[in-house]
PDB file of C-alpha atoms in Angstrom:
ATOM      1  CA  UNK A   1      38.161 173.345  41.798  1.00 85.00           C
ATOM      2  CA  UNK A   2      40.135 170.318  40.889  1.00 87.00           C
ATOM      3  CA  UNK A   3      43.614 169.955  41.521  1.00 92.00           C
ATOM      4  CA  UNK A   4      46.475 167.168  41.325  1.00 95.00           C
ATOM      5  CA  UNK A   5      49.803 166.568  43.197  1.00 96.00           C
ATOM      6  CA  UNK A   6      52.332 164.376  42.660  1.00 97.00           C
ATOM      7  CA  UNK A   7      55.215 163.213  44.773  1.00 96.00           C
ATOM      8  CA  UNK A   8      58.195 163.415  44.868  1.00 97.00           C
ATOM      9  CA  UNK A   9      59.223 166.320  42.250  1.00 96.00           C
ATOM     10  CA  UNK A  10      62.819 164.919  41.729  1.00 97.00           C
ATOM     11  CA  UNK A  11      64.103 161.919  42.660  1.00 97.00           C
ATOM     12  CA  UNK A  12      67.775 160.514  42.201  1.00 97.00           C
ATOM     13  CA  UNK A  13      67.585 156.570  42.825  1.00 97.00           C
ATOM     14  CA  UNK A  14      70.514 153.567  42.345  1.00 98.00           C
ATOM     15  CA  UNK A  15      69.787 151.095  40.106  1.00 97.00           C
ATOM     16  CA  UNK A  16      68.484 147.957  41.764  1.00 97.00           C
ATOM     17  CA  UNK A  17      66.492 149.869  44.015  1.00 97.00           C
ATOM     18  CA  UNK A  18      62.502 150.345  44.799  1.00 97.00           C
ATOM     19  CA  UNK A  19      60.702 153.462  43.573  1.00 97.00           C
ATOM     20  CA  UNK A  20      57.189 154.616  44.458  1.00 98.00           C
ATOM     21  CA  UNK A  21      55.732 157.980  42.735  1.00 98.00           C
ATOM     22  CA  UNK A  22      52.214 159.065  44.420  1.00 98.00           C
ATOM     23  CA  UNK A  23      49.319 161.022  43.111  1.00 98.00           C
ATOM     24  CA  UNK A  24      46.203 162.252  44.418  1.00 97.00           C
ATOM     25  CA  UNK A  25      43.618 164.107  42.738  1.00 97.00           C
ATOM     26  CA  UNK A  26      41.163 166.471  44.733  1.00 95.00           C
ATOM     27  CA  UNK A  27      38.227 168.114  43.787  1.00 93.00           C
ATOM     28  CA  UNK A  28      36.419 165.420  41.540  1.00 90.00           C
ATOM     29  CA  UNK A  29      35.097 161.920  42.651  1.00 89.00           C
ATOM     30  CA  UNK A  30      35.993 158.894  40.115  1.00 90.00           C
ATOM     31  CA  UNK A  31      38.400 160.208  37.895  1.00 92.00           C
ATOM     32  CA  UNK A  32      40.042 158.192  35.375  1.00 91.00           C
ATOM     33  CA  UNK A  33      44.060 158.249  36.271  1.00 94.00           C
ATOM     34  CA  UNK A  34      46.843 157.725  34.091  1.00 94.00           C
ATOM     35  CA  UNK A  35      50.561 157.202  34.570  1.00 95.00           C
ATOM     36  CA  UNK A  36      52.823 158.750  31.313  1.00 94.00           C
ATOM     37  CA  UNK A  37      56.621 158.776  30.625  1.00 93.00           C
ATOM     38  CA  UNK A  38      58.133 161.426  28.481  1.00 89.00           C
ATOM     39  CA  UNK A  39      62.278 160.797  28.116  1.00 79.00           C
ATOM     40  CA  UNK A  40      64.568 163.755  27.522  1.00 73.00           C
ATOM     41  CA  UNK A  41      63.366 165.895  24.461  1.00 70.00           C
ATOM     42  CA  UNK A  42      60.777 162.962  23.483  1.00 73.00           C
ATOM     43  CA  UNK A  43      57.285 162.299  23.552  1.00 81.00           C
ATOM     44  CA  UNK A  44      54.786 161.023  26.052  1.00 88.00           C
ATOM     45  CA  UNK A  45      54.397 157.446  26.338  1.00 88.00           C
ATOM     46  CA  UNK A  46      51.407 156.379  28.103  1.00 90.00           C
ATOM     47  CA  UNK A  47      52.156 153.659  30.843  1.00 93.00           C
ATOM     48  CA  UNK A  48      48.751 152.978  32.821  1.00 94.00           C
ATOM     49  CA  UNK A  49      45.251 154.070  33.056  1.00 91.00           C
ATOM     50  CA  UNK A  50      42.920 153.370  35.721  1.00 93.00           C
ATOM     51  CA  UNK A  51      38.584 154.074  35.328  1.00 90.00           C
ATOM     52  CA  UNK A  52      38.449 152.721  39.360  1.00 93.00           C
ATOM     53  CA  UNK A  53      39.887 151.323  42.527  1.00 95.00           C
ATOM     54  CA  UNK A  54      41.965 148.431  41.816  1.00 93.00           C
ATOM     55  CA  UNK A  55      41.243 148.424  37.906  1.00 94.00           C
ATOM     56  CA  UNK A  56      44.799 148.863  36.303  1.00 95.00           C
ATOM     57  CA  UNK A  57      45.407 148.756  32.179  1.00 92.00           C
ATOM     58  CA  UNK A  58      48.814 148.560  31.541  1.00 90.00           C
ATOM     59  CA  UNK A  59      50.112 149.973  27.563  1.00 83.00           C
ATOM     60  CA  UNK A  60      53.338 148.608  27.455  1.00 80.00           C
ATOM     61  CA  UNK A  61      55.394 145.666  28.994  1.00 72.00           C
ATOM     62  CA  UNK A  62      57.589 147.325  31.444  1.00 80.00           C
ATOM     63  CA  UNK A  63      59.322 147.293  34.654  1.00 89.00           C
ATOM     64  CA  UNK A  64      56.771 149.330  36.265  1.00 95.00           C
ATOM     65  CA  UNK A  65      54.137 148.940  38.096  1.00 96.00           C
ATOM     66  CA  UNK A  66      50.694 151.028  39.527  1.00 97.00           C
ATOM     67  CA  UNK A  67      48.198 150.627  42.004  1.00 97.00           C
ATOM     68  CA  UNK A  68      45.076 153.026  42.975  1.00 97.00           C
ATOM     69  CA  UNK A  69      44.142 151.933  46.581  1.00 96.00           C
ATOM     70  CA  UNK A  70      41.760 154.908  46.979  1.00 96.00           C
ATOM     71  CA  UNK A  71      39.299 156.561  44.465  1.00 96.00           C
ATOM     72  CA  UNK A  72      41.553 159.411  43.853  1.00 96.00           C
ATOM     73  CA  UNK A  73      45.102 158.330  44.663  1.00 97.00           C
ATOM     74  CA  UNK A  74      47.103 156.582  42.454  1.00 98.00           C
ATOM     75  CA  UNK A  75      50.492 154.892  42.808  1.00 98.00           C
ATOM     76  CA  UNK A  76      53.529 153.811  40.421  1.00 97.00           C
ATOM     77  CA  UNK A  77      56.329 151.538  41.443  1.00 97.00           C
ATOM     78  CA  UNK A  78      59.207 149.641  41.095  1.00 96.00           C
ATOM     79  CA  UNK A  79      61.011 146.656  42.902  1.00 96.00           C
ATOM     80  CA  UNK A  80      64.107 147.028  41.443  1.00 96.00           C
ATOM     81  CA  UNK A  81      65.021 150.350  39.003  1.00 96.00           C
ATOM     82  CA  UNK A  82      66.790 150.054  35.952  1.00 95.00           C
ATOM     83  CA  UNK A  83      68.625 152.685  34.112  1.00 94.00           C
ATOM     84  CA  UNK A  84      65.947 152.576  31.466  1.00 92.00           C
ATOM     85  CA  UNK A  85      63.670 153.945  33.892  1.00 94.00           C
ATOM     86  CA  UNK A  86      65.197 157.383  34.055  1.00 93.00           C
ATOM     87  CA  UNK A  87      62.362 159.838  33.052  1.00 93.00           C
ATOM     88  CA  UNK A  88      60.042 162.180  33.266  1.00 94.00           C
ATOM     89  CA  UNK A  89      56.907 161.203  34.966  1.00 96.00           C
ATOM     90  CA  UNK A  90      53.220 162.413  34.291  1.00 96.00           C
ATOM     91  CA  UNK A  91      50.595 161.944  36.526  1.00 97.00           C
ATOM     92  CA  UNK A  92      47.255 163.084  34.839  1.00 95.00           C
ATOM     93  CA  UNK A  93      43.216 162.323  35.096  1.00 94.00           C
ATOM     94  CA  UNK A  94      39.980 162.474  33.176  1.00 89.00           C
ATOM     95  CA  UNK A  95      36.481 163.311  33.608  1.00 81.00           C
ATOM     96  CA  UNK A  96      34.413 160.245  32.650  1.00 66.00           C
ATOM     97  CA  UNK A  97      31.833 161.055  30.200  1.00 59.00           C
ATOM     98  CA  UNK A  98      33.793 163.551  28.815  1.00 58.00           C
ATOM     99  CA  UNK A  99      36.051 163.678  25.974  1.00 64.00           C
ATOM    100  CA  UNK A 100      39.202 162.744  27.332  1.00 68.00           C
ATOM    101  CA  UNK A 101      40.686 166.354  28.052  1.00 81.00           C
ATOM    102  CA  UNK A 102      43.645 165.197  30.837  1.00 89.00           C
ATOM    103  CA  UNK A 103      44.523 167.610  33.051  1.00 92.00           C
ATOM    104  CA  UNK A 104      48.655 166.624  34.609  1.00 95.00           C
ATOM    105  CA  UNK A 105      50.375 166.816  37.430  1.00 96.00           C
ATOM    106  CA  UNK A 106      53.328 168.841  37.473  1.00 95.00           C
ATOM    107  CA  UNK A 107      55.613 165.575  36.883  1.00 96.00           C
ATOM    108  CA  UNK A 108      58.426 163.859  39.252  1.00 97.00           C
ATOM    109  CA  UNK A 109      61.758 163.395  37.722  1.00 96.00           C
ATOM    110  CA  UNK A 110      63.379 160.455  38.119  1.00 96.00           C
ATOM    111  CA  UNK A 111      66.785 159.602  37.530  1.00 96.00           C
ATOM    112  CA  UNK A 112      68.409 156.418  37.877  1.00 96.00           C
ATOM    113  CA  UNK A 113      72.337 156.191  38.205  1.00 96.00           C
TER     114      UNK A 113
ATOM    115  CA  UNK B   1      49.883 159.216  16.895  1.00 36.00           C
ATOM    116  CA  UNK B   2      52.853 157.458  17.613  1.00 36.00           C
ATOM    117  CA  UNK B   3      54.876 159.541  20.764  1.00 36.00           C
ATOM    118  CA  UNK B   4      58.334 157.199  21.245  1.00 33.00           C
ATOM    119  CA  UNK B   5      61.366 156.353  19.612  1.00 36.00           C
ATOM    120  CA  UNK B   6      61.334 159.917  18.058  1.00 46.00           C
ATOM    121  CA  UNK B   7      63.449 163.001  19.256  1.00 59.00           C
ATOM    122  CA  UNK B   8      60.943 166.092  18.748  1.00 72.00           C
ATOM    123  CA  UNK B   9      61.375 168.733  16.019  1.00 87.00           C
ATOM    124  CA  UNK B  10      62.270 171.760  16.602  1.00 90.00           C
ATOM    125  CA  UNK B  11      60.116 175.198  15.389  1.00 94.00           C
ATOM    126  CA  UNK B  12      62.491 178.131  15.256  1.00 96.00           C
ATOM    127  CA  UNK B  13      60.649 181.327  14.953  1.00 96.00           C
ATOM    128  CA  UNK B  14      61.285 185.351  15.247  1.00 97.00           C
ATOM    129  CA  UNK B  15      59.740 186.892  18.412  1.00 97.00           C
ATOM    130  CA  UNK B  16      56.351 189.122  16.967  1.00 97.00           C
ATOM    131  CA  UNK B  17      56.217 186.887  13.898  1.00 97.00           C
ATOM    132  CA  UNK B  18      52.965 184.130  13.697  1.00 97.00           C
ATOM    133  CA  UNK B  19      53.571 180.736  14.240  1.00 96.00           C
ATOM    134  CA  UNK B  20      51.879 177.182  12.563  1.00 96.00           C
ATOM    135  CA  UNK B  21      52.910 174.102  14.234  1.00 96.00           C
ATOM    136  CA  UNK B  22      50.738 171.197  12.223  1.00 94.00           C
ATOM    137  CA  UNK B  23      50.011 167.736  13.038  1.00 93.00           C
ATOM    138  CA  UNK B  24      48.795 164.356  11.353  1.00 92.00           C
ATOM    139  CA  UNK B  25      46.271 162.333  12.842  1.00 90.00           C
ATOM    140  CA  UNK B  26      45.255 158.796  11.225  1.00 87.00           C
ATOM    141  CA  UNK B  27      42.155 157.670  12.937  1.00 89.00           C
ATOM    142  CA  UNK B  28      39.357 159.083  10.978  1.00 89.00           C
ATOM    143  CA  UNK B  29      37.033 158.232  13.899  1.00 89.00           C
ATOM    144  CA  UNK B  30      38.457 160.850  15.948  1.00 90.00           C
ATOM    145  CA  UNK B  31      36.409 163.712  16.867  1.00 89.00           C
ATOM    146  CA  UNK B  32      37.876 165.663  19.568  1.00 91.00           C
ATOM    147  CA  UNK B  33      41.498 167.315  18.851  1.00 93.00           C
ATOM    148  CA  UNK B  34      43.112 169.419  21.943  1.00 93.00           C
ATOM    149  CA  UNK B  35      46.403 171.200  21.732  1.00 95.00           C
ATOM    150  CA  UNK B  36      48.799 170.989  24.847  1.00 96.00           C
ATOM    151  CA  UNK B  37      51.729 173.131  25.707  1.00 96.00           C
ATOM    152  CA  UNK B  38      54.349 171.695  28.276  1.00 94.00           C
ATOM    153  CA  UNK B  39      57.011 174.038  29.470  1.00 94.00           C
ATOM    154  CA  UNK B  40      60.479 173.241  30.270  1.00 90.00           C
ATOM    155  CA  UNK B  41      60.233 170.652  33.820  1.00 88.00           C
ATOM    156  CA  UNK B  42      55.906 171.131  34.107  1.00 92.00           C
ATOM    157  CA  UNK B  43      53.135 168.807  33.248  1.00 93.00           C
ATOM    158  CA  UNK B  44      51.237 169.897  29.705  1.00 94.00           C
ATOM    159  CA  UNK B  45      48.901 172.189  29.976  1.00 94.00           C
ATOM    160  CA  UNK B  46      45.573 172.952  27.970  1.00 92.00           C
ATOM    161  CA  UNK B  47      45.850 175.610  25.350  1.00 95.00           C
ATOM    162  CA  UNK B  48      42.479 175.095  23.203  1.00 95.00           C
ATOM    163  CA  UNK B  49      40.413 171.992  21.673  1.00 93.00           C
ATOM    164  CA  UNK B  50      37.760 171.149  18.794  1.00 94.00           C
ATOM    165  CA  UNK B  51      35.401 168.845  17.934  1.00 92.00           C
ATOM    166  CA  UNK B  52      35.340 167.491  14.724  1.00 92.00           C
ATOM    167  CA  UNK B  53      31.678 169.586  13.726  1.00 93.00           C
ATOM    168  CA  UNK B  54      33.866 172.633  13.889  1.00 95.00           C
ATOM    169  CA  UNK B  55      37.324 173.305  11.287  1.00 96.00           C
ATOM    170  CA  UNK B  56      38.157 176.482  13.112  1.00 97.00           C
ATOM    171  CA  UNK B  57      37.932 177.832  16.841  1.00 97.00           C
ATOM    172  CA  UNK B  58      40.083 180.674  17.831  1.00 97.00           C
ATOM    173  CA  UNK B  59      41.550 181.989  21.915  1.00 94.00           C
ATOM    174  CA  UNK B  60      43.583 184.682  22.686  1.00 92.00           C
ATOM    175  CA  UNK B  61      46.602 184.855  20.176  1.00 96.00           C
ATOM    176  CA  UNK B  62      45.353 180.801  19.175  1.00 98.00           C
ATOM    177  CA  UNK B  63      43.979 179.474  16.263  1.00 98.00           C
ATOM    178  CA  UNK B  64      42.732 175.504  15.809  1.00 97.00           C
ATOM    179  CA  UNK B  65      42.272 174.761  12.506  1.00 97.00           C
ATOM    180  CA  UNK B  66      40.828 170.893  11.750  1.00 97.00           C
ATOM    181  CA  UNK B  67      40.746 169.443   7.991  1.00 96.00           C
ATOM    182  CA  UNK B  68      39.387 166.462   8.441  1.00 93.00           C
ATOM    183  CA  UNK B  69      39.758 165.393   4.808  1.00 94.00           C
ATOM    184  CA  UNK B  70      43.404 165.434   5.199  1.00 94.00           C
ATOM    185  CA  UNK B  71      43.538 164.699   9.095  1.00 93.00           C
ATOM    186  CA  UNK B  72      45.175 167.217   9.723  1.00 94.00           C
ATOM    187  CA  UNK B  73      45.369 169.897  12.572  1.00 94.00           C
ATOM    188  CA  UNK B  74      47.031 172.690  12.996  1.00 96.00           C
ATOM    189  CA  UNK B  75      47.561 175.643  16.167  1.00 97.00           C
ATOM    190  CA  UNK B  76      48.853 178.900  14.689  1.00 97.00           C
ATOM    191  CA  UNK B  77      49.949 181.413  17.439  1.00 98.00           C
ATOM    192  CA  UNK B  78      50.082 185.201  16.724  1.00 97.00           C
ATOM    193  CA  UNK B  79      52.497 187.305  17.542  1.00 97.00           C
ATOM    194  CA  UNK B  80      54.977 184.508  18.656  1.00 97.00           C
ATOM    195  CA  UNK B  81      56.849 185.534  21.938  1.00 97.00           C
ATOM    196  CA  UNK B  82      59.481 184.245  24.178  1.00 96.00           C
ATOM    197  CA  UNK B  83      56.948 182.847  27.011  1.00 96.00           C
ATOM    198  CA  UNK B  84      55.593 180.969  24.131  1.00 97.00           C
ATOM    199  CA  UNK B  85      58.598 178.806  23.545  1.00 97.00           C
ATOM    200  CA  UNK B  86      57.863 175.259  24.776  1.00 96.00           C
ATOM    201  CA  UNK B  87      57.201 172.013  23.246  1.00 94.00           C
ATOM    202  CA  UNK B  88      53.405 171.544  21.634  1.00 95.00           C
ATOM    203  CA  UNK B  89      51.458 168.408  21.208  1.00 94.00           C
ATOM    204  CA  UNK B  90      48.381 167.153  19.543  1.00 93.00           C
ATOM    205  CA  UNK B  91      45.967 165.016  20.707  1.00 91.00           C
ATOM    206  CA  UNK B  92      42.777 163.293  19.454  1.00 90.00           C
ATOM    207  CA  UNK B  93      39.869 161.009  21.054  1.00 86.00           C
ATOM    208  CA  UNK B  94      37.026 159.279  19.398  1.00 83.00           C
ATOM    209  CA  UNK B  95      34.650 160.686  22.116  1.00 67.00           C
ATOM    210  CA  UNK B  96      33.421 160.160  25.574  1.00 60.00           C
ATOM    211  CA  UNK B  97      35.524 158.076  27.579  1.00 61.00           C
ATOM    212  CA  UNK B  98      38.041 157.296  25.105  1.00 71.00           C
ATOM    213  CA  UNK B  99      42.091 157.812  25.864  1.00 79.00           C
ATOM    214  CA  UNK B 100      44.227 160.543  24.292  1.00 84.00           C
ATOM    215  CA  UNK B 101      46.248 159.264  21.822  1.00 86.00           C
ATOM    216  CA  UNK B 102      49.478 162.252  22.008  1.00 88.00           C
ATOM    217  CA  UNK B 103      51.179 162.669  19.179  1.00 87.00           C
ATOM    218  CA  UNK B 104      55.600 163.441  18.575  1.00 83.00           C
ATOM    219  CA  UNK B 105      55.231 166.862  19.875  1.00 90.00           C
ATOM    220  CA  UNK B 106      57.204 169.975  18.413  1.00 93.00           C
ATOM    221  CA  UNK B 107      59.510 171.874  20.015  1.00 93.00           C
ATOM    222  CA  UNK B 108      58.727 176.038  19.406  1.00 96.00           C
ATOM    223  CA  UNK B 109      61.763 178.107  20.040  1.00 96.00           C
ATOM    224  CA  UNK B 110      61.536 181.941  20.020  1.00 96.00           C
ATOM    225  CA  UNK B 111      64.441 184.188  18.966  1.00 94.00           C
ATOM    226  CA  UNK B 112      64.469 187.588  20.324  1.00 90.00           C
TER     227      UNK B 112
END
């Protein structure tokens, strides 16, 4: 069966300084990956998608980044945090050829002081 | 569906009585609608989808209903109870290997 973990669950990070979030899928070869934000009591906001190694889409202008060095591992980061950046953070993937059904992570919260 | 700049609404409902939480889509090319449920500090997790061919699919205590006239979607949940409180979102696709677009989300809260 599939499964996906993301790292760490909480964080608590100063502004000004680096942040990298890591997920890793198992159980399914070539997922498509996505990186979502949900802020307290809002919506998700979609940040990145990835359909393969090195192929990054990025939805909004941001000071984020991501990166997916392996098939099944995907990466978000920061040089320098802002407050803005406080969040929730959603790791999910897709099944290509399928309808889009994402399946998350259990989300890293991040909060910038 | 637009997801940001919104805080969610809020569903208040008695515990044993049925609840609708309804959502607008505006792309009439969509033709896959899924229903998530995301508990308090967890990822969103599937509760039940339909393809546009359909206007009704039911699960256990879950109801999809589609009107694709009015793009509209609703989930009504039976017998509402306290596990059940959580915030709800809609989603659509226009198909194989298309995104999710999410839309506000609702916040159900059960009183006892």
């Amino acid at each position: 069966s599939q499964t996906i973990h993301q790292w760490p669950a909480t964080l608590v990070q100063p502004v000004g300084s680096p942040l990298s979030l890591e997920c890793t899928v198992e159980g399914t070869s070539n997922p498509n990956l996505y990186w979502y934000r949900q802020a307290a009591g809002r919506g998700l906001q979609l940040l990145f998608y990835s359909v393969g190694i090195g192929q990054i889409s990025s939805e909004v202008p941001q000071n984020l980044s991501a990166s997916r060095p392996q098939d099944r591992q995907f990466i978000l980061s920061s040089k320098k945090l802002l407050l803005s950046d406080s969040g929730f953070y959603l790791c999910a993937w897709s099944v290509l050829s399928n309808t889009g059904e994402l399946f998350f992570g259990e989300g890293s919260r991040l909060t910038v002081l | 569906g637009e997801s940001v700049g919104l805080h969610l609404p809020t569903l208040s409902v008695q515990e044993g009585d049925n609840s609708i939480i309804n959502c607008a889509y505006s792309n009439s090319a969509s033709d896959y609608f899924i229903w998530y449920k995301q508990e308090s500090g967890k990822g969103p997790q599937f509760i039940i989808d339909i393809r546009s061919n359909m206007d009704k699919r039911q699960g256990q205590r879950v109801t999809v209903l589609l009107n694709k006239t009015v793009k509209h979607l609703s989930l009504q949940i039976a017998a509402t109870q306290p596990g059940d409180s959580a915030v709800y979102f809609c989603a659509e696709s226009t198909g194989a290997n298309s995104k999710l677009t999410f839309g506000k989300g609702i916040t159900l809260s059960v009183r006892p």
